[in-house]
Tab-separated table of C-alpha atoms in Angstrom:
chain	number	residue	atom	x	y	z
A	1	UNK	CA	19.951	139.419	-63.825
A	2	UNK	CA	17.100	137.055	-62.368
A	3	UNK	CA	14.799	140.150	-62.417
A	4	UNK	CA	12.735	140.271	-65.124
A	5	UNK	CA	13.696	144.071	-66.346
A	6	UNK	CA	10.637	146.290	-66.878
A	7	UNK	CA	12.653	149.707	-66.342
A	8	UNK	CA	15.320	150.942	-68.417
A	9	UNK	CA	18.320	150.754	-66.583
A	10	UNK	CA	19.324	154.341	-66.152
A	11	UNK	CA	22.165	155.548	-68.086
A	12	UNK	CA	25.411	157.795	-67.089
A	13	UNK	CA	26.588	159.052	-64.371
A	14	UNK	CA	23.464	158.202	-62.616
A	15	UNK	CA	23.739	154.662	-64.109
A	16	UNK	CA	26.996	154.608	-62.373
A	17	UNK	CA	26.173	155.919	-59.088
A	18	UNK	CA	23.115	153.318	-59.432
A	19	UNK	CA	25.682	150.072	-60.586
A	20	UNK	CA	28.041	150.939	-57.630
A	21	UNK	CA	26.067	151.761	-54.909
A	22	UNK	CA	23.687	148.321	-56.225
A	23	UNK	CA	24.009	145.653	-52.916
A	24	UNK	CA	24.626	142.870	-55.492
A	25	UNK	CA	26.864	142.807	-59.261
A	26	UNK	CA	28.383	146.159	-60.151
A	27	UNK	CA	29.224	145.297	-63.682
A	28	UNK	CA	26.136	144.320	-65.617
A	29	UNK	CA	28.632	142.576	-67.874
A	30	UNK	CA	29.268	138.661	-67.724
A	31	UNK	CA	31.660	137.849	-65.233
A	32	UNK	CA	34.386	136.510	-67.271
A	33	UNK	CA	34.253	139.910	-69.386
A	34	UNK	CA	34.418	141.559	-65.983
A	35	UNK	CA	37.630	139.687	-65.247
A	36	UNK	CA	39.438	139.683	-68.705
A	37	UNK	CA	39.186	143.776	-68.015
A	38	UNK	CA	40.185	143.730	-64.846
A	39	UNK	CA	43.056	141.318	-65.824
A	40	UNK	CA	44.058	144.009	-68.738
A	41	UNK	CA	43.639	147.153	-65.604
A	42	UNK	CA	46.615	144.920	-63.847
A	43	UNK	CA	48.452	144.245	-67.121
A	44	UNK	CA	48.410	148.138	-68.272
A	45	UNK	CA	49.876	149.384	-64.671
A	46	UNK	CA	52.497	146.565	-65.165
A	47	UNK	CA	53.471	147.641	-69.148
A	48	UNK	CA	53.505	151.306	-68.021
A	49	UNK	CA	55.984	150.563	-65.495
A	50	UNK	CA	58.462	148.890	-68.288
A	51	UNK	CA	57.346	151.756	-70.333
A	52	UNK	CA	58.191	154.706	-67.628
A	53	UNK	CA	61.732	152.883	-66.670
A	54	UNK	CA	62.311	153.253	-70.030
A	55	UNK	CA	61.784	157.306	-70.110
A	56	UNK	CA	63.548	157.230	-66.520
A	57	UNK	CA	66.959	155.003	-67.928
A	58	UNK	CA	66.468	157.381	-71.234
A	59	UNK	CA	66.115	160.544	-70.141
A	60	UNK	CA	69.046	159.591	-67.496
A	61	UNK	CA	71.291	158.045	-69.979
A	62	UNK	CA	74.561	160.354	-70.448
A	63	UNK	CA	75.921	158.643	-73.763
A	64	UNK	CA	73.675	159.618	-76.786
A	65	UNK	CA	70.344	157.097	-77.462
A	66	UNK	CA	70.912	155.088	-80.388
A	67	UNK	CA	69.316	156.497	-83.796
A	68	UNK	CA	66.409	153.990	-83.347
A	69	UNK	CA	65.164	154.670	-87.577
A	70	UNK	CA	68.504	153.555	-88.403
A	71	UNK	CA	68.963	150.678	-86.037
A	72	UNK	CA	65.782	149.085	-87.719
A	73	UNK	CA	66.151	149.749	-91.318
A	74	UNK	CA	66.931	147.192	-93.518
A	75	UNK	CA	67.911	147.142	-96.642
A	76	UNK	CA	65.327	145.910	-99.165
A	77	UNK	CA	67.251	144.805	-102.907
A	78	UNK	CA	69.689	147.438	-102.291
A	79	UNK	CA	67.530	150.145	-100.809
A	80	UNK	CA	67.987	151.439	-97.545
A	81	UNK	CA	64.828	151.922	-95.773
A	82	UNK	CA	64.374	153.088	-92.312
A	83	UNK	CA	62.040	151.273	-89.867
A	84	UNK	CA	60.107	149.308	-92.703
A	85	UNK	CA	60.137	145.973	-90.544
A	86	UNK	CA	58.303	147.883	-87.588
A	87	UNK	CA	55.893	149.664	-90.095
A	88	UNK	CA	54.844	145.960	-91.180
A	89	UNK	CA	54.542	144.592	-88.245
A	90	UNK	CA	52.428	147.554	-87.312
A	91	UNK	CA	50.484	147.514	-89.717
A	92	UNK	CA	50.144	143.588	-89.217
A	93	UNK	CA	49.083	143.805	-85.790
A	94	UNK	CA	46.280	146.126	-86.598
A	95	UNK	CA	44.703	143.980	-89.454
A	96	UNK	CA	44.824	141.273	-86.727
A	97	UNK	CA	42.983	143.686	-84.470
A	98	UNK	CA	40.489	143.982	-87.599
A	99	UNK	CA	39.657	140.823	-87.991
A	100	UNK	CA	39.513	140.199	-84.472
A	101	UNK	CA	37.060	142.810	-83.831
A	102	UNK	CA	34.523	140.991	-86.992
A	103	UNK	CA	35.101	137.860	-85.439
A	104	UNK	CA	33.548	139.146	-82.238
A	105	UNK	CA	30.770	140.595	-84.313
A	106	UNK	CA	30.028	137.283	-86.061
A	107	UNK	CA	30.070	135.859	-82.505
A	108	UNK	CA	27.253	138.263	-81.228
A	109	UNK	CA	25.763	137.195	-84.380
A	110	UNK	CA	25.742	133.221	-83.393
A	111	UNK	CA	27.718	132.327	-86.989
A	112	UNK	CA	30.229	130.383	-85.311
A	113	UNK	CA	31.866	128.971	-88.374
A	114	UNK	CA	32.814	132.839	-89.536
A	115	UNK	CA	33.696	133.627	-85.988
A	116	UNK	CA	36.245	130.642	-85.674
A	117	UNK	CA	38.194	131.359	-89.075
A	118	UNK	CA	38.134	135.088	-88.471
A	119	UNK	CA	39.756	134.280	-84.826
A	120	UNK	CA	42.458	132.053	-86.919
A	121	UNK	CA	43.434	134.341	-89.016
A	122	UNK	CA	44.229	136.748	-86.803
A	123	UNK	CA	45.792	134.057	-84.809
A	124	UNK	CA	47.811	133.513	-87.842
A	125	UNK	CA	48.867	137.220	-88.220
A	126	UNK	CA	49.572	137.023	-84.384
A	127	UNK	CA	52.095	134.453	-85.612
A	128	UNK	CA	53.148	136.416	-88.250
A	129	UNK	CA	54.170	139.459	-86.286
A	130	UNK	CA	56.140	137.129	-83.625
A	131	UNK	CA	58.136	135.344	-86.226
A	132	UNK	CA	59.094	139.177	-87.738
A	133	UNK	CA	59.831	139.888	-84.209
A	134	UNK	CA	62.147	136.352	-84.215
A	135	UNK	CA	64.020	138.060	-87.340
A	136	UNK	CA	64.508	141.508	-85.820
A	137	UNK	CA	66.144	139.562	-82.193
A	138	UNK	CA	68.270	137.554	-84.217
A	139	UNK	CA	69.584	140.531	-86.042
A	140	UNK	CA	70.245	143.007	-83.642
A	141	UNK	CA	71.947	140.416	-81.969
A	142	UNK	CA	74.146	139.660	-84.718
A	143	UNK	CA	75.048	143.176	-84.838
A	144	UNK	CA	76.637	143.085	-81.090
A	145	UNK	CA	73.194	144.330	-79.424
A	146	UNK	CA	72.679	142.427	-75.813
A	147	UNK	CA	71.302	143.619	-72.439
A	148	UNK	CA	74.207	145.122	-71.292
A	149	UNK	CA	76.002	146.527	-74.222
A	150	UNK	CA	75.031	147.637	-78.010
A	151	UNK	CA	77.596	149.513	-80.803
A	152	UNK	CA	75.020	152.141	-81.278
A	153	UNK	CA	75.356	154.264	-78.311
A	154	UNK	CA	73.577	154.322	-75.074
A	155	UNK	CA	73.951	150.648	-73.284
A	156	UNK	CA	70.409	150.693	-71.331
A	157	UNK	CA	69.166	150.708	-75.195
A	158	UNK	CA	69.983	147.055	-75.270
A	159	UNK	CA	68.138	145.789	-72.111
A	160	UNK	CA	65.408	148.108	-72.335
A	161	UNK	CA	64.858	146.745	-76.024
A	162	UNK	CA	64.856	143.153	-75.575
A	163	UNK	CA	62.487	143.670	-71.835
A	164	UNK	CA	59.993	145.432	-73.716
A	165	UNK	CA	59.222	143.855	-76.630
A	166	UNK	CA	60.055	140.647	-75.429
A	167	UNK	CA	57.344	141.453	-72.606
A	168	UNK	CA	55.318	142.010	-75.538
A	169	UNK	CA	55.924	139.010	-77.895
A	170	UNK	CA	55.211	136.645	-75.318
A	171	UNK	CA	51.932	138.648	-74.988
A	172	UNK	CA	50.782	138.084	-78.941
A	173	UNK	CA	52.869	134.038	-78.243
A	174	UNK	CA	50.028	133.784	-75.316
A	175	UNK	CA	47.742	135.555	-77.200
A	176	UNK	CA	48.180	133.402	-80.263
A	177	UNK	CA	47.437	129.653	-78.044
A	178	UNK	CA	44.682	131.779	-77.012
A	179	UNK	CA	42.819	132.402	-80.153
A	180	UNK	CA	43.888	128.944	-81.632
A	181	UNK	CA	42.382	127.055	-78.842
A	182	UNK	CA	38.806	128.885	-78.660
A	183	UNK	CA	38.608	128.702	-82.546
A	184	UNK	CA	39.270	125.081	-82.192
A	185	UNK	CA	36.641	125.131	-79.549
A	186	UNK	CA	34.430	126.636	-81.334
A	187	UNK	CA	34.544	124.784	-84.116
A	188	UNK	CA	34.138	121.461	-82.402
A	189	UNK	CA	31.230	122.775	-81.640
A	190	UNK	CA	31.858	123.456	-78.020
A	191	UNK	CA	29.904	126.436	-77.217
A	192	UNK	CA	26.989	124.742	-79.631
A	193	UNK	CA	24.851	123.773	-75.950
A	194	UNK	CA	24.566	126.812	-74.369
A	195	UNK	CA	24.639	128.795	-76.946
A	196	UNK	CA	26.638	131.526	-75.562
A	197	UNK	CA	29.662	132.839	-77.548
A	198	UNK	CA	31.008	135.423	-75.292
A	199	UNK	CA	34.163	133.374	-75.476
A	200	UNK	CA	34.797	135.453	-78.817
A	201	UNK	CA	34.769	139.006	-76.815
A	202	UNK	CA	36.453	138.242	-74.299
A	203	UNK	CA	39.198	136.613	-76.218
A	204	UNK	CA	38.944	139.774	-78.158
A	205	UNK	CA	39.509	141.921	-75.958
A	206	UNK	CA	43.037	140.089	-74.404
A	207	UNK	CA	43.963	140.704	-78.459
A	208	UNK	CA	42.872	144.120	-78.758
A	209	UNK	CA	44.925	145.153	-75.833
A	210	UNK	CA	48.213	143.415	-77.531
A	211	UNK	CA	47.259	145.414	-80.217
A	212	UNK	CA	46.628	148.566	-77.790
A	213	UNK	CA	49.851	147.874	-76.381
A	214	UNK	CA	51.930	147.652	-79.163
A	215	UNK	CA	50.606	151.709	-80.601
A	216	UNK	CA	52.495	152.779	-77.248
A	217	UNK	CA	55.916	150.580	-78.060
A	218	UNK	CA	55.644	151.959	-81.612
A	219	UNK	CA	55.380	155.715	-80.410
A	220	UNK	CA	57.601	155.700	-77.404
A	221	UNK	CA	60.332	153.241	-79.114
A	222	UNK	CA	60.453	153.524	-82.422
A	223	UNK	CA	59.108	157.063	-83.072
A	224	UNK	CA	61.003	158.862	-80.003
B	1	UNK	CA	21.927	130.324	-70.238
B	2	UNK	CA	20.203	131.314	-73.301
B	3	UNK	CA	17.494	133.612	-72.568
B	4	UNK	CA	19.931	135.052	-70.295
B	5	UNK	CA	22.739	136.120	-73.239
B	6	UNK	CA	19.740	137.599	-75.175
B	7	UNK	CA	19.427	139.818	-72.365
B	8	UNK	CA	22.573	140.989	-72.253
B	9	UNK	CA	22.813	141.225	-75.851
B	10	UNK	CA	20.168	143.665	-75.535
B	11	UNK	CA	20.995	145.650	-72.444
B	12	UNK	CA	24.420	146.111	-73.416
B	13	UNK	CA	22.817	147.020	-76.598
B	14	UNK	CA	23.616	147.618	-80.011
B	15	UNK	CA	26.393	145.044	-79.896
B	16	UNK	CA	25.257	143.884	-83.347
B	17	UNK	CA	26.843	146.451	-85.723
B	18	UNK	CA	27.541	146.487	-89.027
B	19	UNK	CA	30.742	144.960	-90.539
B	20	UNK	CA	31.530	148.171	-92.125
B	21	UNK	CA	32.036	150.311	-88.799
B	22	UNK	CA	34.658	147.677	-87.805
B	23	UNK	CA	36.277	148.380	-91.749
B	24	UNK	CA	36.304	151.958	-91.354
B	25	UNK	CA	38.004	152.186	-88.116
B	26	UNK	CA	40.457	149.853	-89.732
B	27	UNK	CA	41.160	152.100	-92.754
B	28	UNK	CA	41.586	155.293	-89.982
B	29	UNK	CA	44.167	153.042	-88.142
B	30	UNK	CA	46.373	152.173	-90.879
B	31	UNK	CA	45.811	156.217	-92.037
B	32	UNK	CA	46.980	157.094	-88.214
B	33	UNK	CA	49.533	154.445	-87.985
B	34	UNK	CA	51.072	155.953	-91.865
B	35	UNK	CA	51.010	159.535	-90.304
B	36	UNK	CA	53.127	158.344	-87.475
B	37	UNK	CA	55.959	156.744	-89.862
B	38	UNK	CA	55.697	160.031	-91.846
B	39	UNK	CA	56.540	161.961	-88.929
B	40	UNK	CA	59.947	159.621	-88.428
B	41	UNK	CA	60.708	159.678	-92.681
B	42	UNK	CA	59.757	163.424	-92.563
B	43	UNK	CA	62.274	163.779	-90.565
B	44	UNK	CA	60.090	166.232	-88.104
B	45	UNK	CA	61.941	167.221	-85.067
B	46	UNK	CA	61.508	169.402	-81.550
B	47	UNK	CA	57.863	170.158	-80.355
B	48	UNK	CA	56.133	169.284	-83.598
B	49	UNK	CA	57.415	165.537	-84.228
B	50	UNK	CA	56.533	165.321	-80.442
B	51	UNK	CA	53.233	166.601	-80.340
B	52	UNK	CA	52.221	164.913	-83.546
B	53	UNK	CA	53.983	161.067	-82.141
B	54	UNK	CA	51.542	161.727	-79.046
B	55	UNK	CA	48.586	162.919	-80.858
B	56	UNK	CA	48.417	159.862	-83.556
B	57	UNK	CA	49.714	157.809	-80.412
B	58	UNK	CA	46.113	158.700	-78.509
B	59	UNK	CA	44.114	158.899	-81.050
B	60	UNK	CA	44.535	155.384	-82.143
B	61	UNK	CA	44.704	153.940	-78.362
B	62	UNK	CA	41.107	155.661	-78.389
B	63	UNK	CA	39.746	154.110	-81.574
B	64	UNK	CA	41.010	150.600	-80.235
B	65	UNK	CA	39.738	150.811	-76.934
B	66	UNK	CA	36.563	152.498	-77.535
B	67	UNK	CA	35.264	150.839	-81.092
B	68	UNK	CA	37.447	147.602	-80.968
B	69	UNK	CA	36.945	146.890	-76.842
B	70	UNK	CA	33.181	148.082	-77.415
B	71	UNK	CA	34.158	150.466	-74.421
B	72	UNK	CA	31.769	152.953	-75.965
B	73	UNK	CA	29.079	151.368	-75.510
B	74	UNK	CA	29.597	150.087	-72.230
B	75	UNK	CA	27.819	150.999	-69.151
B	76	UNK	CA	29.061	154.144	-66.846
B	77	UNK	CA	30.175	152.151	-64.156
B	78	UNK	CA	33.014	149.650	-66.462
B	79	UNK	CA	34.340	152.566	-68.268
B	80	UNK	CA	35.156	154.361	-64.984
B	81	UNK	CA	36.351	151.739	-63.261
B	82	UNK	CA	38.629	150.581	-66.386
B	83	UNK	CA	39.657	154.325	-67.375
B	84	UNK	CA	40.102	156.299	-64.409
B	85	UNK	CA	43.080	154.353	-62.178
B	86	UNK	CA	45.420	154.361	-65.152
B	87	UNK	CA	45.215	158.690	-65.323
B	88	UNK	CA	46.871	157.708	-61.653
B	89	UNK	CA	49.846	156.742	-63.792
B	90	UNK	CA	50.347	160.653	-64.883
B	91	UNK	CA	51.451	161.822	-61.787
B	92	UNK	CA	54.012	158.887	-61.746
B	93	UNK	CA	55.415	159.634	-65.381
B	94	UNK	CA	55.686	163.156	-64.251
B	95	UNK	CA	57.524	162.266	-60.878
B	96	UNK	CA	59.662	160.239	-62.882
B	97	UNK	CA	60.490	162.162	-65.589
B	98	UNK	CA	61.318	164.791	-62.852
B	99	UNK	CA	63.441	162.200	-61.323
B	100	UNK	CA	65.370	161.278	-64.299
B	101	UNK	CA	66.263	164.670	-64.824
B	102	UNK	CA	67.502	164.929	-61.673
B	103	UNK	CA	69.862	161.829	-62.372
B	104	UNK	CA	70.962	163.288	-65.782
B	105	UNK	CA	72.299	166.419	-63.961
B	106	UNK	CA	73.864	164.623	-61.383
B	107	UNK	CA	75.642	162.403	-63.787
B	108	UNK	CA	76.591	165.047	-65.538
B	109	UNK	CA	78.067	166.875	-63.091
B	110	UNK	CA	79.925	164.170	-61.257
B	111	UNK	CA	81.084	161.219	-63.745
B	112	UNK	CA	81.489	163.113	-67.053
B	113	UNK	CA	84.432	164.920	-66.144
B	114	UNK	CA	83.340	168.294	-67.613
């Protein structure tokens, strides 16, 4: 990076054969990007192992699965709808990823003050989604469901359930400390010396993978 | 420090884009994400609610990690290292899923009592 560049890098495959086989950095990406994705490599082999002893302890399981639409409908003034609390929350978590992904534009951009409240409110969404999460725990749990037993059917439902997306909440809880404290940051006015806001990316992309995360749980959980 | 970032900015290039390409790939992820309930109220079952759960299921993981994670426009050498180890985790789903099988026939056989 000392270099002053005069080539174009080249580009590709060849750009990758060039970056790896390079005696010095292989990632021409700042190093605490570089970590943050090699921290979310580790995290995906570790959330496809919950994920994959879920198939294994489903596709096992000898008493029927429970009927996962009806186990999270709720019933809205009088109507019974199927699965609307997961539907919100999805659709929560990806307006969070939204406004995550302008705040990392407005950081590229250097307007810290847009950055900052875009990073809170989807620090606030993050919240959101955890405290619809609370209400969902609390009811299945009221209904009989634990870790080692549920009334709907299939017992490994129950730990498999509260292992996942608990795995998950405490992701977006993390997550949400996260995004509160480099807004703060930012605001004060931190970053203001150096002038260097990748902060906001990298941040981004810990939230973007919560949000990644959570389009498997939705498919494999809820939808199967 | 500051020169430096400019750099990057530039090499890693075209990291400034507009606010609307981050809108649009919101709209297509709330469209994906309404297919995928419509397959569960549709009541869609067998190979089709399957194939249709996995397709949305990819196709948004895809939009995320390529538009949101700016893994697009990243150099050769991140995306390969970042994308190829997890395809490793194939061959362990399907050695599982062989597994479990395996498990669900043995249960059957033995501890049902049929």
């Amino acid at each position: 990076m000392q270099n002053k560049k005069t080539l174009e890098p080249p580009q590709g495959i060849s750009g990758f054969v060039a970056d790896w086989s390079g005696d010095k950095e292989a990632f021409h990406v700042p190093w605490g990007k570089a970590m943050m994705w090699i921290f979310l490599l580790s995290d995906t082999f570790v959330f496809s192992c919950f994920l994959i002893g879920y198939m294994v302890v489903r596709m096992s399981a000898v008493e029927p699965w429970p009927n996962t639409s009806e186990v999270f409908a709720l019933e809205i003034g009088g109507q019974h709808i199927p699965m609307v609390l997961i539907a919100i929350m999805t659709f929560i978590l990806i307006t969070s990823s939204g406004t995550m992904a302008m705040a990392v534009n407005y950081g590229y951009r250097k307007d810290k003050t847009k950055a900052a409240i875009l990073m809170l409110i989807t620090a606030l969404l993050g919240l959101s989604f955890v405290g619809m999460q609370a209400f969902e725990w609390s009811k299945l749990i009221s209904e009989g469901v634990r870790p080692w037993e549920n009334p709907f059917g299939a017992v490994q439902f129950g730990s498999v359930f509260f292992m996942v997306t608990g795995f998950h909440g405490l992701h977006v809880s993390i997550g949400v400390i996260y995004l509160f404290t480099v807004a703060i940051k930012i605001l004060k006015g931190h970053y203001e010396k150096s002038g260097n806001y990748e902060i906001v990316e990298i941040t981004g992309l810990y939230w973007h993978f919560v949000d990644l995360v959570w389009v498997f749980i939705f498919a494999l959980f809820y939808l199967w | 420090m500051v020169e430096n970032t400019q750099v990057q900015v530039d090499e890693h290039g075209h990291q400034e884009h507009p606010v609307s390409l981050y809108l649009k790939i919101w709209v297509l992820l709330f469209i994906l994400s309404g297919f995928s309930y419509m397959v569960d109220f549709m009541h869609l079952e067998g190979l089709l609610r399957w194939s249709l759960i996995l397709l949305f299921m990819f196709l948004k993981a895809g939009l995320i990690i390529s538009v949101f994670m700016h893994m697009m426009w990243e150099r050769m050498a991140l995306i390969c290292a970042i994308l190829i180890p997890p395809l490793a985790l194939t061959l362990f789903i399907g050695i599982m899923a062989i597994e479990s099988n395996y498990t669900f026939f043995s249960r059957l056989m033995f501890f049902t009592g049929s």
